[in-house]
Short mmCIF file of C-alpha atoms in Angstrom, two decimals:
data_model
loop_
_atom_site.label_atom_id
_atom_site.label_comp_id
_atom_site.label_asym_id
_atom_site.label_seq_id
_atom_site.Cartn_x
_atom_site.Cartn_y
_atom_site.Cartn_z
CA UNK A 9 -13.92 -20.63 -82.46
CA UNK A 10 -11.16 -18.90 -80.12
CA UNK A 11 -13.16 -18.89 -76.59
CA UNK A 12 -11.84 -15.39 -76.38
CA UNK A 13 -14.69 -14.54 -79.07
CA UNK A 14 -17.75 -16.76 -77.39
CA UNK A 15 -19.43 -13.91 -75.92
CA UNK A 16 -22.12 -15.69 -74.44
CA UNK A 17 -18.82 -17.96 -72.61
CA UNK A 18 -17.52 -14.96 -71.51
CA UNK A 19 -21.14 -12.74 -70.49
CA UNK A 20 -21.62 -16.27 -68.26
CA UNK A 21 -18.50 -15.70 -67.02
CA UNK A 22 -18.02 -12.62 -65.95
CA UNK A 23 -21.16 -12.44 -64.71
CA UNK A 24 -20.72 -15.36 -61.70
CA UNK A 25 -16.98 -13.83 -61.03
CA UNK A 26 -19.04 -10.51 -60.79
CA UNK A 27 -21.27 -12.23 -58.15
CA UNK A 28 -17.82 -13.89 -56.30
CA UNK A 29 -16.44 -10.85 -55.99
CA UNK A 30 -19.29 -9.44 -54.13
CA UNK A 31 -20.45 -12.50 -52.28
CA UNK A 32 -16.76 -12.52 -50.80
CA UNK A 33 -16.55 -8.84 -50.06
CA UNK A 34 -19.94 -8.29 -48.43
CA UNK A 35 -19.82 -12.15 -46.75
CA UNK A 36 -18.97 -11.38 -43.34
CA UNK A 37 -20.70 -7.76 -43.88
CA UNK A 38 -23.99 -9.21 -44.60
CA UNK A 39 -24.51 -12.52 -42.51
CA UNK A 40 -26.52 -12.33 -38.85
CA UNK A 41 -23.55 -11.52 -35.55
CA UNK A 42 -24.16 -15.18 -34.58
CA UNK A 43 -21.92 -15.91 -37.74
CA UNK A 44 -17.71 -15.75 -37.34
CA UNK A 45 -15.50 -17.25 -38.59
CA UNK A 46 -13.74 -19.90 -36.68
CA UNK A 47 -9.75 -20.05 -35.64
CA UNK A 48 -9.01 -23.08 -38.61
CA UNK A 49 -10.89 -22.11 -40.81
CA UNK A 50 -9.89 -18.19 -40.95
CA UNK A 51 -6.08 -19.69 -41.47
CA UNK A 52 -7.36 -22.55 -44.46
CA UNK A 53 -8.93 -18.96 -45.57
CA UNK A 54 -5.37 -17.38 -45.32
CA UNK A 55 -3.58 -20.24 -47.34
CA UNK A 56 -5.68 -20.59 -49.79
CA UNK A 57 -5.21 -16.84 -51.87
CA UNK A 58 -1.60 -17.16 -51.76
CA UNK A 59 -1.81 -20.66 -53.34
CA UNK A 60 -4.16 -20.30 -55.93
CA UNK A 61 -2.09 -17.78 -57.17
CA UNK A 62 1.47 -19.55 -56.57
CA UNK A 63 -0.79 -21.78 -59.17
CA UNK A 64 -1.87 -19.41 -61.70
CA UNK A 65 1.48 -17.69 -61.87
CA UNK A 66 3.19 -21.04 -61.88
CA UNK A 67 1.37 -22.76 -65.17
CA UNK A 68 1.52 -19.07 -66.74
CA UNK A 69 5.47 -18.99 -66.64
CA UNK A 70 6.29 -22.95 -65.68
CA UNK A 71 3.63 -24.45 -68.57
CA UNK A 72 3.13 -21.05 -71.05
CA UNK A 73 1.10 -23.69 -74.07
CA UNK A 74 -0.21 -26.16 -71.27
CA UNK A 75 2.53 -28.61 -70.69
CA UNK A 76 5.43 -28.26 -68.92
CA UNK A 77 8.25 -26.00 -69.61
CA UNK A 78 10.39 -26.43 -66.71
CA UNK A 79 14.44 -24.59 -68.79
CA UNK A 80 17.07 -23.00 -69.24
CA UNK A 81 15.74 -21.35 -72.34
CA UNK A 82 12.82 -20.48 -70.29
CA UNK A 83 12.40 -17.02 -71.13
CA UNK A 84 9.74 -16.25 -68.25
CA UNK A 85 11.08 -18.33 -65.47
CA UNK A 86 13.92 -16.06 -65.59
CA UNK A 87 11.74 -12.25 -65.84
CA UNK A 88 9.65 -13.96 -62.99
CA UNK A 89 12.56 -14.34 -60.95
CA UNK A 90 14.40 -11.53 -61.51
CA UNK A 91 10.88 -9.26 -60.86
CA UNK A 92 10.41 -12.12 -57.31
CA UNK A 93 14.08 -10.43 -56.84
CA UNK A 94 13.32 -6.69 -57.35
CA UNK A 95 9.86 -7.12 -55.54
CA UNK A 96 11.59 -8.78 -52.65
CA UNK A 97 14.19 -5.54 -52.45
CA UNK A 98 11.97 -2.87 -53.20
CA UNK A 99 8.18 -3.71 -52.24
CA UNK A 100 7.51 -2.40 -55.40
CA UNK A 101 5.58 -2.99 -58.14
CA UNK A 102 5.96 -1.33 -60.89
CA UNK A 103 9.70 -1.73 -60.67
CA UNK A 104 8.90 -5.46 -60.35
CA UNK A 105 7.11 -5.12 -63.61
CA UNK A 106 9.50 -3.18 -65.44
CA UNK A 107 12.29 -5.59 -64.11
CA UNK A 108 11.01 -8.19 -64.90
CA UNK A 109 9.35 -7.21 -69.11
CA UNK A 110 13.36 -5.60 -69.15
CA UNK A 111 14.55 -9.05 -69.13
CA UNK A 112 12.46 -10.98 -70.80
CA UNK A 113 12.08 -8.88 -74.24
CA UNK A 114 16.05 -9.24 -74.03
CA UNK A 115 16.25 -12.37 -73.64
CA UNK A 116 13.38 -12.84 -76.58
CA UNK A 117 15.61 -10.63 -78.57
CA UNK A 118 19.51 -11.59 -78.33
CA UNK A 119 19.12 -14.93 -76.78
CA UNK B 18 -30.62 2.07 -38.65
CA UNK B 19 -30.86 5.43 -42.07
CA UNK B 20 -30.51 8.62 -40.12
CA UNK B 21 -34.27 10.01 -40.08
CA UNK B 22 -32.65 13.71 -39.90
CA UNK B 23 -31.21 13.42 -43.16
CA UNK B 24 -32.43 15.18 -45.59
CA UNK B 25 -34.94 14.48 -48.40
CA UNK B 26 -33.38 11.38 -49.81
CA UNK B 27 -34.45 11.12 -53.07
CA UNK B 28 -31.08 10.98 -54.63
CA UNK B 29 -30.31 7.12 -54.77
CA UNK B 30 -27.16 7.98 -53.84
CA UNK B 31 -28.66 8.70 -50.32
CA UNK B 32 -30.08 5.07 -50.71
CA UNK B 33 -27.01 4.06 -50.77
CA UNK B 34 -24.78 5.62 -49.04
CA UNK B 35 -24.15 5.94 -45.00
CA UNK B 36 -23.55 9.69 -43.76
CA UNK B 37 -20.45 10.54 -43.73
CA UNK B 38 -17.73 13.15 -42.01
CA UNK B 39 -16.63 15.64 -44.38
CA UNK B 40 -13.10 15.99 -43.03
CA UNK B 41 -12.82 12.41 -42.67
CA UNK B 42 -13.74 11.98 -46.07
CA UNK B 43 -10.97 14.42 -47.04
CA UNK B 44 -8.66 12.72 -44.43
CA UNK B 45 -9.22 9.21 -46.29
CA UNK B 46 -8.88 10.88 -50.07
CA UNK B 47 -5.39 11.93 -48.67
CA UNK B 48 -4.08 8.69 -47.25
CA UNK B 49 -5.62 6.27 -50.32
CA UNK B 50 -3.37 9.95 -52.76
CA UNK B 51 0.20 8.90 -52.42
CA UNK B 52 -0.93 4.59 -53.69
CA UNK B 53 -3.04 6.26 -56.51
CA UNK B 54 0.48 5.90 -59.16
CA UNK B 55 0.76 1.81 -57.92
CA UNK B 56 -3.06 1.49 -58.29
CA UNK B 57 -2.59 3.31 -61.69
CA UNK B 58 -0.47 0.86 -62.46
CA UNK B 59 -1.95 -2.58 -61.74
CA UNK B 60 -5.12 -1.53 -63.21
CA UNK B 61 -2.75 -0.31 -67.14
CA UNK B 62 -1.60 -3.88 -66.49
CA UNK B 63 -4.36 -5.76 -66.62
CA UNK B 64 -6.10 -3.64 -69.36
CA UNK B 65 -3.12 -4.89 -71.37
CA UNK B 66 -2.87 -8.10 -69.87
CA UNK B 67 -6.99 -8.30 -70.72
CA UNK B 68 -6.91 -7.37 -74.29
CA UNK B 69 -3.43 -9.22 -75.09
CA UNK B 70 -4.63 -12.41 -74.00
CA UNK B 71 -7.14 -11.82 -76.75
CA UNK B 72 -10.62 -10.30 -74.93
CA UNK B 73 -12.20 -7.80 -77.37
CA UNK B 74 -12.58 -4.40 -76.11
CA UNK B 75 -16.09 -4.34 -74.88
CA UNK B 76 -15.69 -7.97 -73.15
CA UNK B 77 -13.00 -6.45 -71.14
CA UNK B 78 -14.76 -3.09 -70.50
CA UNK B 79 -17.81 -4.81 -69.27
CA UNK B 80 -15.28 -7.36 -66.76
CA UNK B 81 -13.31 -4.56 -65.46
CA UNK B 82 -16.31 -2.48 -64.29
CA UNK B 83 -18.02 -5.11 -62.81
CA UNK B 84 -15.35 -7.30 -61.29
CA UNK B 85 -13.49 -4.85 -59.77
CA UNK B 86 -10.80 -7.52 -59.02
CA UNK B 87 -7.08 -6.97 -60.02
CA UNK B 88 -5.96 -10.56 -59.28
CA UNK B 89 -9.14 -12.52 -60.05
CA UNK B 90 -9.79 -10.63 -62.96
CA UNK B 91 -5.91 -11.84 -64.06
CA UNK B 92 -6.12 -15.20 -62.83
CA UNK B 93 -8.78 -16.12 -64.77
CA UNK B 94 -7.60 -14.71 -68.20
CA UNK B 95 -5.04 -18.07 -68.67
CA UNK B 96 -8.39 -20.01 -68.03
CA UNK B 97 -10.78 -17.80 -70.12
CA UNK B 98 -7.83 -17.85 -73.15
CA UNK B 99 -8.54 -21.99 -72.96
CA UNK B 100 -11.86 -22.00 -72.78
CA UNK B 101 -12.07 -23.93 -69.20
CA UNK B 102 -15.40 -24.67 -68.17
CA UNK B 103 -17.04 -22.48 -66.24
CA UNK B 104 -17.42 -24.35 -62.94
CA UNK B 105 -13.22 -24.23 -62.64
CA UNK B 106 -13.10 -20.73 -63.62
CA UNK B 107 -15.22 -19.54 -60.92
CA UNK B 108 -13.67 -21.96 -58.09
CA UNK B 109 -10.59 -21.06 -59.20
CA UNK B 110 -11.46 -16.53 -58.66
CA UNK B 111 -13.34 -17.57 -55.60
CA UNK B 112 -9.96 -18.81 -54.11
CA UNK B 113 -8.23 -16.47 -55.46
CA UNK B 114 -11.14 -13.50 -53.69
CA UNK B 115 -11.51 -16.02 -50.27
CA UNK B 116 -9.03 -13.02 -48.30
CA UNK B 117 -11.61 -10.63 -48.89
CA UNK B 118 -14.49 -12.41 -46.59
CA UNK B 119 -11.27 -12.74 -43.74
CA UNK B 120 -11.08 -8.82 -43.99
CA UNK B 121 -15.17 -8.43 -44.32
CA UNK B 122 -15.14 -10.36 -41.07
CA UNK B 123 -12.58 -8.17 -39.48
CA UNK B 124 -14.56 -4.90 -41.09
CA UNK B 125 -18.44 -5.92 -40.45
CA UNK B 126 -18.24 -4.40 -36.69
CA UNK B 127 -18.09 -0.74 -38.62
CA UNK B 128 -20.46 -1.63 -41.25
CA UNK B 129 -23.11 -4.17 -39.53
CA UNK B 130 -25.51 -2.46 -38.45
CA UNK B 131 -26.33 -0.02 -41.54
CA UNK B 132 -29.29 -0.53 -44.38
CA UNK B 133 -28.48 -3.90 -46.23
CA UNK B 134 -28.06 -1.85 -49.46
CA UNK B 135 -25.47 -0.06 -48.00
CA UNK B 136 -23.69 -2.45 -46.43
CA UNK B 137 -23.20 -4.22 -50.58
CA UNK B 138 -21.73 -0.95 -51.89
CA UNK B 139 -19.49 -0.84 -48.69
CA UNK B 140 -18.32 -4.38 -48.77
CA UNK B 141 -17.96 -4.16 -53.35
CA UNK B 142 -15.54 -1.04 -52.71
CA UNK B 143 -14.14 -3.33 -49.85
CA UNK B 144 -9.91 -3.87 -51.56
CA UNK B 145 -7.15 -4.55 -50.37
CA UNK B 146 -5.77 -0.89 -49.85
CA UNK B 147 -8.32 0.18 -48.77
CA UNK B 148 -9.83 -2.31 -46.07
CA UNK B 149 -5.74 -2.03 -44.82
CA UNK B 150 -5.44 1.88 -44.88
CA UNK B 151 -8.75 1.63 -42.48
CA UNK B 152 -8.08 -1.32 -41.01
CA UNK B 153 -4.44 0.78 -39.40
CA UNK B 154 -6.68 4.11 -38.95
CA UNK B 155 -8.98 2.98 -36.71
CA UNK B 156 -7.46 -0.77 -34.60
CA UNK B 157 -7.89 1.46 -31.67
CA UNK B 158 -11.25 2.84 -32.57
CA UNK B 159 -13.44 2.40 -29.29
CA UNK B 160 -16.58 3.13 -31.64
CA UNK B 161 -17.78 1.54 -34.71
CA UNK B 162 -19.89 2.70 -37.41
CA UNK B 163 -19.33 6.30 -37.46
CA UNK B 164 -19.58 9.01 -39.83
CA UNK B 165 -16.16 9.59 -39.32
CA UNK B 166 -14.95 5.30 -40.22
CA UNK B 167 -17.56 5.92 -43.46
CA UNK B 168 -16.82 8.96 -44.17
CA UNK B 169 -12.64 7.82 -44.61
CA UNK B 170 -13.42 4.48 -45.97
CA UNK B 171 -15.87 6.15 -48.90
CA UNK B 172 -12.89 8.64 -49.26
CA UNK B 173 -10.38 5.74 -49.66
CA UNK B 174 -12.54 3.66 -52.22
CA UNK B 175 -13.12 6.37 -54.19
CA UNK B 176 -9.33 7.28 -55.22
CA UNK B 177 -8.39 3.45 -55.19
CA UNK B 178 -12.57 3.14 -57.71
CA UNK B 179 -11.24 6.21 -60.01
CA UNK B 180 -7.36 5.44 -59.97
CA UNK B 181 -8.36 1.98 -61.65
CA UNK B 182 -10.89 2.05 -63.43
CA UNK B 183 -9.56 5.46 -65.66
CA UNK B 184 -6.22 3.43 -65.32
CA UNK B 185 -7.61 -0.31 -66.89
CA UNK B 186 -9.67 1.93 -69.65
CA UNK B 187 -6.18 3.45 -71.27
CA UNK B 188 -5.01 -0.59 -70.69
CA UNK B 189 -7.58 -1.59 -72.85
CA UNK B 190 -7.05 1.23 -75.28
CA UNK B 191 -3.67 0.36 -75.23
CA UNK B 192 -3.38 -3.52 -75.49
CA UNK B 193 -4.75 -3.89 -78.47
CA UNK B 194 -1.58 -1.07 -80.41
CA UNK B 195 0.83 -3.29 -78.40
CA UNK B 196 1.78 -6.79 -80.27
CA UNK B 197 0.82 -9.94 -78.59
CA UNK B 198 4.81 -11.45 -79.44
CA UNK B 199 5.95 -8.41 -76.11
CA UNK B 200 4.29 -11.05 -74.20
CA UNK B 201 2.57 -8.62 -71.91
CA UNK B 202 0.54 -11.47 -70.51
CA UNK B 203 3.90 -12.24 -68.44
CA UNK B 204 3.45 -8.93 -67.09
CA UNK B 205 0.03 -10.04 -65.83
CA UNK B 206 1.77 -12.70 -63.97
CA UNK B 207 4.75 -10.09 -62.35
CA UNK B 208 1.54 -8.15 -60.65
CA UNK B 209 0.20 -11.25 -59.03
CA UNK B 210 4.05 -11.56 -58.10
CA UNK B 211 4.06 -8.96 -56.98
CA UNK B 212 0.45 -9.51 -55.09
CA UNK B 213 1.69 -12.89 -53.42
CA UNK B 214 5.28 -12.28 -52.07
CA UNK B 215 3.89 -10.61 -49.37
CA UNK B 216 1.31 -13.51 -48.39
CA UNK B 217 4.26 -16.13 -47.60
CA UNK B 218 5.62 -14.45 -45.02
CA UNK B 219 6.31 -17.73 -42.30
CA UNK B 220 7.53 -21.05 -43.24
CA UNK B 221 4.17 -22.79 -43.49
CA UNK B 222 2.93 -20.92 -46.42
CA UNK B 223 6.49 -21.25 -47.97
CA UNK B 224 5.86 -24.67 -48.14
CA UNK B 225 2.23 -24.67 -48.79
CA UNK B 226 2.80 -21.92 -52.06
CA UNK B 227 6.03 -24.79 -53.46
CA UNK B 228 3.40 -27.82 -53.46
CA UNK B 229 0.95 -26.02 -54.83
CA UNK B 230 3.41 -24.19 -57.61
CA UNK B 231 4.58 -27.59 -58.72
CA UNK B 232 1.48 -29.70 -58.57
CA UNK B 233 -0.08 -27.29 -60.23
CA UNK B 234 3.30 -27.70 -62.91
CA UNK B 235 2.75 -31.34 -63.15
CA UNK B 236 -0.91 -31.49 -63.59
CA UNK B 237 -1.26 -28.87 -65.92
CA UNK B 238 -2.66 -31.18 -68.84
CA UNK B 239 -5.79 -32.49 -66.83
CA UNK B 240 -9.21 -32.73 -68.03
CA UNK B 241 -10.73 -28.86 -67.45
CA UNK B 242 -8.06 -27.66 -65.48
CA UNK B 243 -9.20 -29.41 -62.65
CA UNK B 244 -5.08 -29.70 -61.62
CA UNK B 245 -5.31 -26.83 -60.52
CA UNK B 246 -7.68 -26.62 -58.34
CA UNK B 247 -6.23 -29.65 -56.44
CA UNK B 248 -3.19 -28.36 -56.80
CA UNK B 249 -4.19 -25.46 -54.59
CA UNK B 250 -6.18 -27.70 -52.04
CA UNK B 251 -3.20 -29.86 -51.72
CA UNK B 252 -1.19 -26.40 -50.85
CA UNK B 253 -3.63 -25.70 -48.31
CA UNK B 254 -3.82 -29.41 -46.48
CA UNK B 255 0.31 -29.50 -46.66
CA UNK B 256 0.83 -25.36 -45.34
CA UNK B 257 -2.18 -26.40 -41.98
CA UNK B 258 -0.23 -30.00 -41.63
CA UNK B 259 3.13 -27.39 -41.37
CA UNK B 260 2.03 -25.07 -39.00
CA UNK B 261 0.26 -27.64 -37.02
CA UNK B 262 4.05 -30.17 -36.66
CA UNK B 263 4.91 -25.83 -35.81
CA UNK B 264 3.30 -26.36 -33.07
CA UNK B 265 1.05 -24.10 -30.99
CA UNK B 266 0.76 -21.22 -33.13
CA UNK B 267 1.82 -17.71 -31.74
CA UNK B 268 0.13 -15.24 -30.81
CA UNK B 269 -1.90 -14.78 -34.21
CA UNK B 270 -2.39 -11.13 -34.95
CA UNK B 271 -5.67 -9.51 -34.66
CA UNK B 272 -5.43 -8.63 -38.45
CA UNK B 273 -4.73 -10.57 -41.29
CA UNK B 274 -1.49 -8.80 -42.01
CA UNK B 275 0.09 -11.76 -44.32
CA UNK B 276 -2.75 -11.07 -46.84
CA UNK B 277 -2.80 -7.94 -47.67
CA UNK B 278 -0.90 -6.69 -50.77
CA UNK B 279 2.35 -4.32 -49.89
CA UNK B 280 0.06 -2.10 -52.87
CA UNK B 281 -1.76 -1.93 -56.28
CA UNK B 282 -4.66 -4.78 -56.27
CA UNK B 283 -7.64 -2.63 -56.03
#
């Protein structure tokens, strides 16, 4: 059975994700005032989300089938490169997605 | 500290929401309105990606209405699709969400005096954009936890929540109609890249992210996707090391600008 049709697994996953989101967003709203965020921890916390997102994007784009695929023929790689350049220039997420998907589609159909 | 002069507290909303200034609420609505399009596109992509990755419509709807965190939802999609153990799924989401802990620490002065139910609701709605607007609007404030602040906060939160959910539901319903070969899962990675790029303006973050990306690809075949977590821990350690080598930390900004996306995310 595909994990995406294993609904007890998915419902458990979603319940946990909800708890995690609420817990992180409300963390310091609920903690007593004597708890503060030490500077060292705060610095680590600043890097963790960027690294986690990088890991997900890198695996998704450069290892789409759970196997490294670093090649000129990796269409997703070119799409990500084009999208990232557009974002760096425009800071516009809509333009980033549009250009990235356009590059991917052109390569998929014609390359 | 609940307001004692409040009218009969029969509606549940009265127990869950603090007293608000109406003009500030309107101001919050107006401040967030121009961002609704970006939030909508981000929600649409998330909705399409969830269904395109293979989630059924009821499960995708459940996820969007409960989790309400775009980056985390998109980040765990490829993990759910491969049946990754729940612990790894959850730790990944936790890592992506750690920026919210910084937001909560930064905003606590304004919310800490409310009853706990109200703090819970406010915290749940404290997404990236609302937090960014709120911080900017009240940087100079000397009073915290005023009806003006709550009004503004909930004005931005309403626009954020409504535009995100409407667009997500539209994306979920559309997602089933779009062929998988069109590769809309890639749109999710492009959206995550747009969240990621503003976070890497400084050298330590850049090095950390590069190390993480390389390790994540190299370890992709490790059992239970554990390579993902190892890559993140290594990346954070390298970023901190680079920061230490760079010498004393130059007077850090009070607000964690570097973790704020420019636009998008719920």
